[in-house]
PDB file of C-alpha atoms and ligand atoms in Angstrom:
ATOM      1  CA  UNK A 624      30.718 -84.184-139.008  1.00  0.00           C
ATOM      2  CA  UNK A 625      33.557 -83.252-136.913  1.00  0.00           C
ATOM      3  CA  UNK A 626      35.704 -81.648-139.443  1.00  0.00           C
ATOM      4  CA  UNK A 627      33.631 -79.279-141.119  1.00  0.00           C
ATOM      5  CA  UNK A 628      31.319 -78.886-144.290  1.00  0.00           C
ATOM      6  CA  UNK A 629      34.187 -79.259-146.404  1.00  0.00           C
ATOM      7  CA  UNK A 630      35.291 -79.607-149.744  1.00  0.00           C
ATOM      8  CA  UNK A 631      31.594 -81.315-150.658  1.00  0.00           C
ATOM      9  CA  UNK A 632      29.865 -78.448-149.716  1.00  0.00           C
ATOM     10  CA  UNK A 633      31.992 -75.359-150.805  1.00  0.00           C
ATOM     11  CA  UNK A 634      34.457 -75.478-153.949  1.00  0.00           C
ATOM     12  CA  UNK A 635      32.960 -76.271-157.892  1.00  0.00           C
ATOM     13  CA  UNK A 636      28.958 -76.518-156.865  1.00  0.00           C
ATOM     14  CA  UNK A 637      29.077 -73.401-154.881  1.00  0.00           C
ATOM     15  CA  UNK A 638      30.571 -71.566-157.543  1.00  0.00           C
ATOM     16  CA  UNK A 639      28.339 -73.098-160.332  1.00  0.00           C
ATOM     17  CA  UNK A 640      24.984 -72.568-158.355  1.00  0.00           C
ATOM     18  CA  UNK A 641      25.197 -70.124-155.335  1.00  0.00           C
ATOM     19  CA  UNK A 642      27.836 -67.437-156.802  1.00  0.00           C
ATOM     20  CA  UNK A 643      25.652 -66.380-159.569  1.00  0.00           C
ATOM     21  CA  UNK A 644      22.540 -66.204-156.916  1.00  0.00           C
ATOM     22  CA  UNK A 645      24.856 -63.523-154.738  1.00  0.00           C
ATOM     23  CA  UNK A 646      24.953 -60.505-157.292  1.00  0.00           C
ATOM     24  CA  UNK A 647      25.918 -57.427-157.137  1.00  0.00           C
ATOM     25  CA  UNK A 648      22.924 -55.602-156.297  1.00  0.00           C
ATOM     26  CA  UNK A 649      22.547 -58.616-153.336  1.00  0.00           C
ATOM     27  CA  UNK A 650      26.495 -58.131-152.442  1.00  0.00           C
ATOM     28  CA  UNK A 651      26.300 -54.319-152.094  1.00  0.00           C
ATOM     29  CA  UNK A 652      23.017 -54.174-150.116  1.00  0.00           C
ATOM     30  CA  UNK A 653      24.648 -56.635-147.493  1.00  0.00           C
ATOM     31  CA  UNK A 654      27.612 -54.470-147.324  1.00  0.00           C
ATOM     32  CA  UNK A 655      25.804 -51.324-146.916  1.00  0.00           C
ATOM     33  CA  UNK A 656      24.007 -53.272-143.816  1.00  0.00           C
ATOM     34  CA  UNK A 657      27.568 -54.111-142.696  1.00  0.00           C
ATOM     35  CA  UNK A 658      28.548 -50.855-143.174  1.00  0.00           C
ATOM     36  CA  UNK A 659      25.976 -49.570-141.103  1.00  0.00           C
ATOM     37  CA  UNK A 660      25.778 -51.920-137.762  1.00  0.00           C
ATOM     38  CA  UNK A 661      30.541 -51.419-137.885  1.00  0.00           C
ATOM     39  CA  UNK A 662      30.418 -48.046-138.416  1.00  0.00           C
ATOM     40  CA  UNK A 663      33.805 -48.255-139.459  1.00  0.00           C
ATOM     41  CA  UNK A 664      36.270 -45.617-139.353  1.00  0.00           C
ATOM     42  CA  UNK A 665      38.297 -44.665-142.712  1.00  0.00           C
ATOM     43  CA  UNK A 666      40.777 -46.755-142.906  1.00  0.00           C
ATOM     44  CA  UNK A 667      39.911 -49.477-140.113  1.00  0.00           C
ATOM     45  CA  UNK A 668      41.295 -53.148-140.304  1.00  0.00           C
ATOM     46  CA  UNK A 669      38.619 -55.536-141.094  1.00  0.00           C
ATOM     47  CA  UNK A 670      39.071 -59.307-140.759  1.00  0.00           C
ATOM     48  CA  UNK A 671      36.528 -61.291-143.326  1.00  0.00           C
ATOM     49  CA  UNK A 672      36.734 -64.966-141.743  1.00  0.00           C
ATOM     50  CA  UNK A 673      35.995 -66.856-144.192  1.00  0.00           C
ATOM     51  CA  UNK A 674      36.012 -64.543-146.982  1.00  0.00           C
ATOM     52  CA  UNK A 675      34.624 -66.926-149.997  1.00  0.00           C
ATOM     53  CA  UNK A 676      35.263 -65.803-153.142  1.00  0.00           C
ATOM     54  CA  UNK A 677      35.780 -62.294-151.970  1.00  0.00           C
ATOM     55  CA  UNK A 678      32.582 -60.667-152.544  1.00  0.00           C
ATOM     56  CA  UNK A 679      32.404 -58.514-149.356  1.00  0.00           C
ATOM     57  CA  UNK A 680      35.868 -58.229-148.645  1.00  0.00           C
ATOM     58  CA  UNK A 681      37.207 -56.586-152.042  1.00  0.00           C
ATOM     59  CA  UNK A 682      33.829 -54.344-151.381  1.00  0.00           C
ATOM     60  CA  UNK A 683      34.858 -53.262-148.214  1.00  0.00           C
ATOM     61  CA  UNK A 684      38.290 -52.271-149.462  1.00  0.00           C
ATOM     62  CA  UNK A 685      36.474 -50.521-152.284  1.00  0.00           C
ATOM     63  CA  UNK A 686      35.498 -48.371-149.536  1.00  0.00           C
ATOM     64  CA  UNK A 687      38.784 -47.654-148.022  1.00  0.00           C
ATOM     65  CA  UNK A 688      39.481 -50.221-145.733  1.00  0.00           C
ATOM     66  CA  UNK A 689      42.166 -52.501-144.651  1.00  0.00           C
ATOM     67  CA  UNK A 690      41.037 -55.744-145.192  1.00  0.00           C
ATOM     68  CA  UNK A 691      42.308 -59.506-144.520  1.00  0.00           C
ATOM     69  CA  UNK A 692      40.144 -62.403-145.946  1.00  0.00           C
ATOM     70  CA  UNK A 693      41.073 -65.888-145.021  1.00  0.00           C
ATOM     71  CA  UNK A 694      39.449 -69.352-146.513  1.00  0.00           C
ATOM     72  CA  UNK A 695      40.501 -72.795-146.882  1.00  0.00           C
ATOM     73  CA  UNK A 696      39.421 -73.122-150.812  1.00  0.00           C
ATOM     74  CA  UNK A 697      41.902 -71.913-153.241  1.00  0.00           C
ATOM     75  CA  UNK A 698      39.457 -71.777-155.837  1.00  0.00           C
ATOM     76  CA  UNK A 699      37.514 -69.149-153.930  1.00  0.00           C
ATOM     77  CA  UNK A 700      40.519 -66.877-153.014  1.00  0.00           C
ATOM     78  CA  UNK A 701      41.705 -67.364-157.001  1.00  0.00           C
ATOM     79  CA  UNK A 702      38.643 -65.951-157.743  1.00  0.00           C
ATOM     80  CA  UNK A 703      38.648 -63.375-154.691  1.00  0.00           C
ATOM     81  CA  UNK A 704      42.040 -62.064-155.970  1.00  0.00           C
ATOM     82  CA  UNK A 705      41.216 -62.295-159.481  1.00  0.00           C
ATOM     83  CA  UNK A 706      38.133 -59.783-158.875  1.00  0.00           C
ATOM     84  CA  UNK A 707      40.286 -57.970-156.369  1.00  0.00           C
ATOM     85  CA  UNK A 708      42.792 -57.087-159.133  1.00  0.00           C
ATOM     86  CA  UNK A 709      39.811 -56.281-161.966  1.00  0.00           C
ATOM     87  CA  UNK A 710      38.230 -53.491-159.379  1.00  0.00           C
ATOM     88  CA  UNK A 711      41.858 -52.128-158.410  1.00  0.00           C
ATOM     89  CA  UNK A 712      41.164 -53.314-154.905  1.00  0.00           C
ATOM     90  CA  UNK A 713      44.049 -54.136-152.444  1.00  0.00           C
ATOM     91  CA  UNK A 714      42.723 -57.239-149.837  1.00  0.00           C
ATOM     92  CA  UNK A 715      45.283 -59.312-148.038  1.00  0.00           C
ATOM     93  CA  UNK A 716      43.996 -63.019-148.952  1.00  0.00           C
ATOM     94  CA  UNK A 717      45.143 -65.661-147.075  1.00  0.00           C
ATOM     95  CA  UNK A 718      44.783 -69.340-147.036  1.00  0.00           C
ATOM     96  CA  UNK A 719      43.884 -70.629-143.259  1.00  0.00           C
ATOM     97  CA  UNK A 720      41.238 -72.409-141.418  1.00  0.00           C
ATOM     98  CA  UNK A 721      38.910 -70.406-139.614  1.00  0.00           C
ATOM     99  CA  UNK A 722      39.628 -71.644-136.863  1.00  0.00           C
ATOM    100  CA  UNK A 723      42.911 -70.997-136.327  1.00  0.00           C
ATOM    101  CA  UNK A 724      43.165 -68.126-139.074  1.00  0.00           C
ATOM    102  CA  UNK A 725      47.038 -67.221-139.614  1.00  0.00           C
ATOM    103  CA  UNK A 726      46.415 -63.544-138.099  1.00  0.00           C
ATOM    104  CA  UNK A 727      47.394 -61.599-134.950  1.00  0.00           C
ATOM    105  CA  UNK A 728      45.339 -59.372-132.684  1.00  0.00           C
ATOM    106  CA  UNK A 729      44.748 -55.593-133.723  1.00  0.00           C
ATOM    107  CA  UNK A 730      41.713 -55.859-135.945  1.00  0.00           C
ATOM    108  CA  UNK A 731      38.964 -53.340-135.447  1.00  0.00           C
ATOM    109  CA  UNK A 732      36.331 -55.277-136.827  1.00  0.00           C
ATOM    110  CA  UNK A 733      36.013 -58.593-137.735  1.00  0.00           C
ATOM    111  CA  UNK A 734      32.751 -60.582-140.045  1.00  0.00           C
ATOM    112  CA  UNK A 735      31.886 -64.218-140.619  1.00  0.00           C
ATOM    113  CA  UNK A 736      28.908 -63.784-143.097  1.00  0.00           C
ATOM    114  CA  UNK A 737      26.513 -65.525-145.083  1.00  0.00           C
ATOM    115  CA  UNK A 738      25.731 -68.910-143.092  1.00  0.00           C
ATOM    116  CA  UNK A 739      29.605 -69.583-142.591  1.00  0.00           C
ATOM    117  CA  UNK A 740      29.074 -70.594-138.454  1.00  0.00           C
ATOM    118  CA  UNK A 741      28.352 -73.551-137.330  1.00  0.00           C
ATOM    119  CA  UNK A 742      30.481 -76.269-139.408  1.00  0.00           C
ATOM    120  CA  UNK A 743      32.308 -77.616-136.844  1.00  0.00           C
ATOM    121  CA  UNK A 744      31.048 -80.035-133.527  1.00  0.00           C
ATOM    122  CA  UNK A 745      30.751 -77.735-130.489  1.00  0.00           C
ATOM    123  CA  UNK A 746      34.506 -77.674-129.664  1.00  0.00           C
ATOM    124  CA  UNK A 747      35.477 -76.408-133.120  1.00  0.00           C
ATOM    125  CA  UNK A 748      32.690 -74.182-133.315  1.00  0.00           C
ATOM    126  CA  UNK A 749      33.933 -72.168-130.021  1.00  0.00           C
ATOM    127  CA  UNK A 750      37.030 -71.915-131.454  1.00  0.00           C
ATOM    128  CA  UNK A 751      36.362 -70.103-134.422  1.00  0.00           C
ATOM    129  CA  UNK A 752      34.468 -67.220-132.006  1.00  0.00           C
ATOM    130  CA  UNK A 753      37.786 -67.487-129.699  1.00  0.00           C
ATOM    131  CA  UNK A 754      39.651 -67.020-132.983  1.00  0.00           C
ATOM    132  CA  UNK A 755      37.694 -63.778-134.047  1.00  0.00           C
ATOM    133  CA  UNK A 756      37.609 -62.805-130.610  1.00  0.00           C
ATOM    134  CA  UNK A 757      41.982 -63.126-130.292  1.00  0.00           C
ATOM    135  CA  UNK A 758      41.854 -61.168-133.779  1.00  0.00           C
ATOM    136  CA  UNK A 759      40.276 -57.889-132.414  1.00  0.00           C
ATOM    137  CA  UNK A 760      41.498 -55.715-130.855  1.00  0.00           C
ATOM    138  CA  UNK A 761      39.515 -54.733-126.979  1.00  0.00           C
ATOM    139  CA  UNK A 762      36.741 -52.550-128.167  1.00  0.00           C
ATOM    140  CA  UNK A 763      36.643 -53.894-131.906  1.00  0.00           C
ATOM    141  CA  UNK A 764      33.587 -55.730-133.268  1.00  0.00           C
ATOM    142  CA  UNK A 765      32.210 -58.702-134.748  1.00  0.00           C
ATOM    143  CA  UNK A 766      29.442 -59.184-136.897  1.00  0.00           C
ATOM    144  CA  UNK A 767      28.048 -62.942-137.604  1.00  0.00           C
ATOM    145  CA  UNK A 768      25.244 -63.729-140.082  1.00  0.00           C
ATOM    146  CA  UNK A 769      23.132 -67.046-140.059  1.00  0.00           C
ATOM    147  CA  UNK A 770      20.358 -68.487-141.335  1.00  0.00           C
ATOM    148  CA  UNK A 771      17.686 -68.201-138.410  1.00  0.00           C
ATOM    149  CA  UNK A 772      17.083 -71.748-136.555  1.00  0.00           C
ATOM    150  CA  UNK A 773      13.492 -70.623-135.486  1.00  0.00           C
ATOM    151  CA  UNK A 774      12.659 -69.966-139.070  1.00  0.00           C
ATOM    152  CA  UNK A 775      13.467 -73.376-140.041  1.00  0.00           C
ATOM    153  CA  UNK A 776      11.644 -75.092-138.138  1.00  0.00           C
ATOM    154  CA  UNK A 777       8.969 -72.790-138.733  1.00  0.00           C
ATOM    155  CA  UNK A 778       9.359 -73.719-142.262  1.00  0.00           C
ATOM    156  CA  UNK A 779       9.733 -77.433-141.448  1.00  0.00           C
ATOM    157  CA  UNK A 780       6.393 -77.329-139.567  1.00  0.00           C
ATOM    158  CA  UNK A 781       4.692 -75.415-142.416  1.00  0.00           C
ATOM    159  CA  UNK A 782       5.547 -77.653-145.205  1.00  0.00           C
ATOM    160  CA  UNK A 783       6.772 -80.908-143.553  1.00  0.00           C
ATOM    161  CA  UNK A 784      10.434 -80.845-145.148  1.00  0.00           C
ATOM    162  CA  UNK A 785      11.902 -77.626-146.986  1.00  0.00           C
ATOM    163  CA  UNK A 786      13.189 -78.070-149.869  1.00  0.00           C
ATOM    164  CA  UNK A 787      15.102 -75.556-152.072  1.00  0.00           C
ATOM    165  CA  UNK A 788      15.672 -75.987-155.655  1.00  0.00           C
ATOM    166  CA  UNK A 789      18.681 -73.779-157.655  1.00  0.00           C
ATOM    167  CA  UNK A 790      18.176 -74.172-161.640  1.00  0.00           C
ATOM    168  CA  UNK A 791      21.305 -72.987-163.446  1.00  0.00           C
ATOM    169  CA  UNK A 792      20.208 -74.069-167.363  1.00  0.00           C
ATOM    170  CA  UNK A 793      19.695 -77.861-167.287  1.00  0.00           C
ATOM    171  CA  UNK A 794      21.608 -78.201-163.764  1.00  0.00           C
ATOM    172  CA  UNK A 795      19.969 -78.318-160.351  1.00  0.00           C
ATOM    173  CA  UNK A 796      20.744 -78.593-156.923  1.00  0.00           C
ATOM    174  CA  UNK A 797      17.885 -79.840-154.669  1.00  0.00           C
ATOM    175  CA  UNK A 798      18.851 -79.102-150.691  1.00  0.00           C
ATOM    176  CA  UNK A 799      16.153 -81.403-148.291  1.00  0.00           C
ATOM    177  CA  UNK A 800      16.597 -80.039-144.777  1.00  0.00           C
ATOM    178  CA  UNK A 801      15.391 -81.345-141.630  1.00  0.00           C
ATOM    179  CA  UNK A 802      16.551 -80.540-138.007  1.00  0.00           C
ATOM    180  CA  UNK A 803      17.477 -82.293-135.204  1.00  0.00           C
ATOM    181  CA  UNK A 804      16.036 -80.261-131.673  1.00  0.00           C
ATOM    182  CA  UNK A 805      18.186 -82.307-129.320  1.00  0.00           C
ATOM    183  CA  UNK A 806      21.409 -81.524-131.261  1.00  0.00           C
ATOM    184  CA  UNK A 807      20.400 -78.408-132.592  1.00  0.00           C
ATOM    185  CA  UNK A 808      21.608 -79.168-135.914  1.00  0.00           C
ATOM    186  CA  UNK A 809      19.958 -79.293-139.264  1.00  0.00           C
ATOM    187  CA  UNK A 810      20.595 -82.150-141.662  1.00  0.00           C
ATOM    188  CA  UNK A 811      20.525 -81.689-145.500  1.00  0.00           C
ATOM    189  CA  UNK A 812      20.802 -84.314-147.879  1.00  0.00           C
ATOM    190  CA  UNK A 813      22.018 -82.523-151.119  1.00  0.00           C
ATOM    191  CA  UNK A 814      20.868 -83.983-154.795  1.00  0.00           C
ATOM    192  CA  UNK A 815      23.383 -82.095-157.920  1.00  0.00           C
ATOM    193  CA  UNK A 816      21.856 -82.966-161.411  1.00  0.00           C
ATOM    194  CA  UNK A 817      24.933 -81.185-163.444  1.00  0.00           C
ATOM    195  CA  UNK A 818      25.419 -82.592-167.002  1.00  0.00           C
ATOM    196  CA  UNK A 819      22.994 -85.376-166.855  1.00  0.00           C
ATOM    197  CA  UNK A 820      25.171 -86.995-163.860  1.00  0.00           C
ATOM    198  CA  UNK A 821      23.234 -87.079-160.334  1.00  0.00           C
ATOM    199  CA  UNK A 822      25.516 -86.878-156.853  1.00  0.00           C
ATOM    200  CA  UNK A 823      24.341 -87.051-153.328  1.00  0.00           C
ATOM    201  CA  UNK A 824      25.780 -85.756-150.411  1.00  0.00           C
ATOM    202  CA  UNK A 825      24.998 -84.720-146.848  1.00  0.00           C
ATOM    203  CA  UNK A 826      26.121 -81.893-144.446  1.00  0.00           C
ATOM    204  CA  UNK A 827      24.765 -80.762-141.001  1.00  0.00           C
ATOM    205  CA  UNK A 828      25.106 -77.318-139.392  1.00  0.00           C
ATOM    206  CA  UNK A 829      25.365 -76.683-135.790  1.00  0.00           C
ATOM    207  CA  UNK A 830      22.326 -73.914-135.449  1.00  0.00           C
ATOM    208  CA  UNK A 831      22.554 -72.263-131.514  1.00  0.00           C
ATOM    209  CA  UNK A 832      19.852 -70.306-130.606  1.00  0.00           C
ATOM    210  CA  UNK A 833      20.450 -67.001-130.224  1.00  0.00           C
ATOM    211  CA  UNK A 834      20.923 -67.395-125.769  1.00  0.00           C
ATOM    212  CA  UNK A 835      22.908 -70.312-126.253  1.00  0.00           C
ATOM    213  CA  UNK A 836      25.399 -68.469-128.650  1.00  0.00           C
ATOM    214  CA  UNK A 837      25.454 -65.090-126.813  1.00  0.00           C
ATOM    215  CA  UNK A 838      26.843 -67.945-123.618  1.00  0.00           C
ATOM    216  CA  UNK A 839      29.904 -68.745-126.266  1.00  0.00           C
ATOM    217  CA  UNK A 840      30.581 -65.262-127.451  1.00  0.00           C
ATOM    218  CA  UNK A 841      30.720 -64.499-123.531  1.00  0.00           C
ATOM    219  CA  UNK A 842      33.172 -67.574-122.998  1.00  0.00           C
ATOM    220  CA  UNK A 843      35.139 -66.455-126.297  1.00  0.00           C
ATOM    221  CA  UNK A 844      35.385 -63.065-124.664  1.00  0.00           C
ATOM    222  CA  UNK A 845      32.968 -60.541-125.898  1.00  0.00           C
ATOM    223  CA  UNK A 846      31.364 -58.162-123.733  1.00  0.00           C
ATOM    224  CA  UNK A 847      27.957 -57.783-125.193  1.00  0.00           C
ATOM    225  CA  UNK A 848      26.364 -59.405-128.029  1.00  0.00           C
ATOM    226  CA  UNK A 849      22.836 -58.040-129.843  1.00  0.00           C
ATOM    227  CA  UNK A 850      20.732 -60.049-131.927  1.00  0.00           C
ATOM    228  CA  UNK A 851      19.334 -57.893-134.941  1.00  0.00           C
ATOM    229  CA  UNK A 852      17.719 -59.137-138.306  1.00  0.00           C
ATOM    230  CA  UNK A 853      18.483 -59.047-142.025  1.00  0.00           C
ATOM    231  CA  UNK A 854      17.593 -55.239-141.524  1.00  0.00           C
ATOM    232  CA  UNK A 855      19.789 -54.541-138.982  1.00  0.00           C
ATOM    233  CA  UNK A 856      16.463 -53.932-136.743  1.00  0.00           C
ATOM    234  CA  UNK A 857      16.094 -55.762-133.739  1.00  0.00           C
ATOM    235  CA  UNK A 858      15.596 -59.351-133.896  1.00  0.00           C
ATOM    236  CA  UNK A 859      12.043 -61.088-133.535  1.00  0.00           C
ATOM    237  CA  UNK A 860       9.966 -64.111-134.482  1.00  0.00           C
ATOM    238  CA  UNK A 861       9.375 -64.170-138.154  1.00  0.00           C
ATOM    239  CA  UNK A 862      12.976 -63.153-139.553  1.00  0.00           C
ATOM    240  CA  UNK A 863      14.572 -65.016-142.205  1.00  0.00           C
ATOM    241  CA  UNK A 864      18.250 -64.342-140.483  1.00  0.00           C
ATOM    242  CA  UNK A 865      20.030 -63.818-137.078  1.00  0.00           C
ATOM    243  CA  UNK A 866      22.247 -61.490-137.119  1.00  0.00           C
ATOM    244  CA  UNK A 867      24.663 -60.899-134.060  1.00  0.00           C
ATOM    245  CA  UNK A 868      26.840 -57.599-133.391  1.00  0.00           C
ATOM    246  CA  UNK A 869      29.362 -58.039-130.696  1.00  0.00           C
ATOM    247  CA  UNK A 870      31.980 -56.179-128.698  1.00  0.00           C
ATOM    248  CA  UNK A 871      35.094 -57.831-127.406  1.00  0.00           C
TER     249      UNK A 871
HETATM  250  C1  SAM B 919      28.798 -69.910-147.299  1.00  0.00           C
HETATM  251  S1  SAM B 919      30.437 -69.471-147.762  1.00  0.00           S
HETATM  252  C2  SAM B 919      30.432 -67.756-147.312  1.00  0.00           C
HETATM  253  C3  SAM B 919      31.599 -66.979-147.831  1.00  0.00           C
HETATM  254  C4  SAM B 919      31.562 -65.458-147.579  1.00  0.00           C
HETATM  255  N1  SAM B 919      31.552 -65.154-146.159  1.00  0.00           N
HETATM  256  C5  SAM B 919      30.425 -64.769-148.293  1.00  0.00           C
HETATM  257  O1  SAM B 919      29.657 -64.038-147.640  1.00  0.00           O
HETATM  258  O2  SAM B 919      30.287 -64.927-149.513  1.00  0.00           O
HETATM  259  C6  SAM B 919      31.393 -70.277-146.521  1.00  0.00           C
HETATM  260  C7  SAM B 919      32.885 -70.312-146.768  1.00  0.00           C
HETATM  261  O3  SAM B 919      33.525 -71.033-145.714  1.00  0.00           O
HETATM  262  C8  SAM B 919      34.709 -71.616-146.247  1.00  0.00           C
HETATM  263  N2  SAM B 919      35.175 -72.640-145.303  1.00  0.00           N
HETATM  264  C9  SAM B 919      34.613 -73.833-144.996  1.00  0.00           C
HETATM  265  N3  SAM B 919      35.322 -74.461-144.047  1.00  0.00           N
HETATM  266  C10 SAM B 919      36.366 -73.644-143.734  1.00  0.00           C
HETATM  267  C11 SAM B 919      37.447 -73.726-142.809  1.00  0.00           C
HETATM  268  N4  SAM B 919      37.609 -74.796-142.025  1.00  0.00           N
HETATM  269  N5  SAM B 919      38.318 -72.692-142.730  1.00  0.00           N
HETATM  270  C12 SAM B 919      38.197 -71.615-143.562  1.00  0.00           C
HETATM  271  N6  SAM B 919      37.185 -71.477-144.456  1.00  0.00           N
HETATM  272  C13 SAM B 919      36.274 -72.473-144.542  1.00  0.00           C
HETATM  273  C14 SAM B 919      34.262 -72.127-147.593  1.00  0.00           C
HETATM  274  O4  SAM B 919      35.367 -72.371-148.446  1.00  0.00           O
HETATM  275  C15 SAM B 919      33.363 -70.981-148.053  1.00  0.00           C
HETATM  276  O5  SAM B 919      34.090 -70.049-148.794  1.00  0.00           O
END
């Protein structure tokens, strides 16, 4: 898919199944961890690209920073601003694709979080890391979060073909993955059961290794780029996430 996830992916399902999964307790532990690898200083300019529906951006400002969260779904930044407002929280949302987010240079730090690389073919998918690399300023850093490729497949040669299951009451959302090794891409074919009515879609995520991607954070322009895990510890076989700190 050359033009992204998209609309099926993101918008009324994500809200209905995922947002409830990514409480507080989840929201604030992933910030600490954020909080920890940026080091920010008070008042530092933070780019969240894409934000979602705000849930580590209006956190971040909670703790005193200047923060800019861009997405594409105006449901999600309705919500983002909405929440925003109810914590007395001060984010600048914008509406932009990530990957040519409506922003100039200057930021100290920059995030794309929570499995939000990758949506794009290979062209687009460089662009979004020249995007948050033209949004920092020299010195500043990026943090990227993704679902682990070598975990996947780990878990496709353990049980043949993963499959995840969300229950929310009587709804579900079934997610059957399988990945491609020439591409480097997982498929899913996604099954929603919400109010007795059954949809299908597919989506497929561009899933570098962690070499191949430290190659296009080089081209993008960053200097140095460490792999780490969910903990923030450095990265090794058996983690359930990749995630990458890097210095433009
Ligand atoms: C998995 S969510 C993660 C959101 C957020 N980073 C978080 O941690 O909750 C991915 C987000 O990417 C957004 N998105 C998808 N395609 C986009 C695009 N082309 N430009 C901007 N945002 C996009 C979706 O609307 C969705 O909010």
């Amino acid at each position: 898919m050359t033009d992204g996830v998209g609309s099926d992916i993101f918008g009324e399902d994500y809200l209905h199944f995922f947002v409830p999964l990514l409480d507080d307790e989840r929201s604030e532990r992933e910030v600490e961890l954020i909080w920890r690898l940026l080091m920010p200083a008070p008042g530092a300019r933070v780019l969240d690209l894409p934000c979602g529906h705000g849930r580590i951006a209006n956190r971040l400002a909670a703790r005193g920073l200047k923060v800019t969260g861009i997405d594409n779904d105006q449901r999600f930044l309705a919500r983002a601003r909405a929440d925003a407002a109810a914590l007395g929280v001060t984010v600048d949302y914008r509406d932009g694709d990530m990957r040519a987010p409506p922003v100039h240079g200057g930021f100290d730090a920059a995030i794309n979080w929570f499995s939000s690389f990758g949506y794009f073919d290979d062209e687009g998918n460089r662009r979004v890391l020249r995007a948050l690399a033209d949004a920092l300023r020299p010195g500043g850093r990026l943090l990227l979060d993704m679902h682990d490729r070598d975990a996947l497949v780990a878990r496709i040669a353990a049980a043949g073909e993963p499959v995840q299951v969300v229950e929310m009451g009587d709804d579900l959302l079934v997610d059957r993955a399988r990945f491609d090794p020439v591409a480097g891409r997982s498929h899913t074919e996604r099954i929603v059961v919400r109010g007795g009515r059954v949809r299908r879609t597919q989506f497929t995520l561009r899933m570098p290794s962690f070499p191949e991607l430290r190659g296009w954070l080089t081209d993008a322009g960053f200097s140095d780029a460490r792999a780490l895990d969910e903990r923030g510890a450095p990265f090794a076989s058996g983690a359930r996430r990749l995630v990458v700190l890097a210095t433009r």
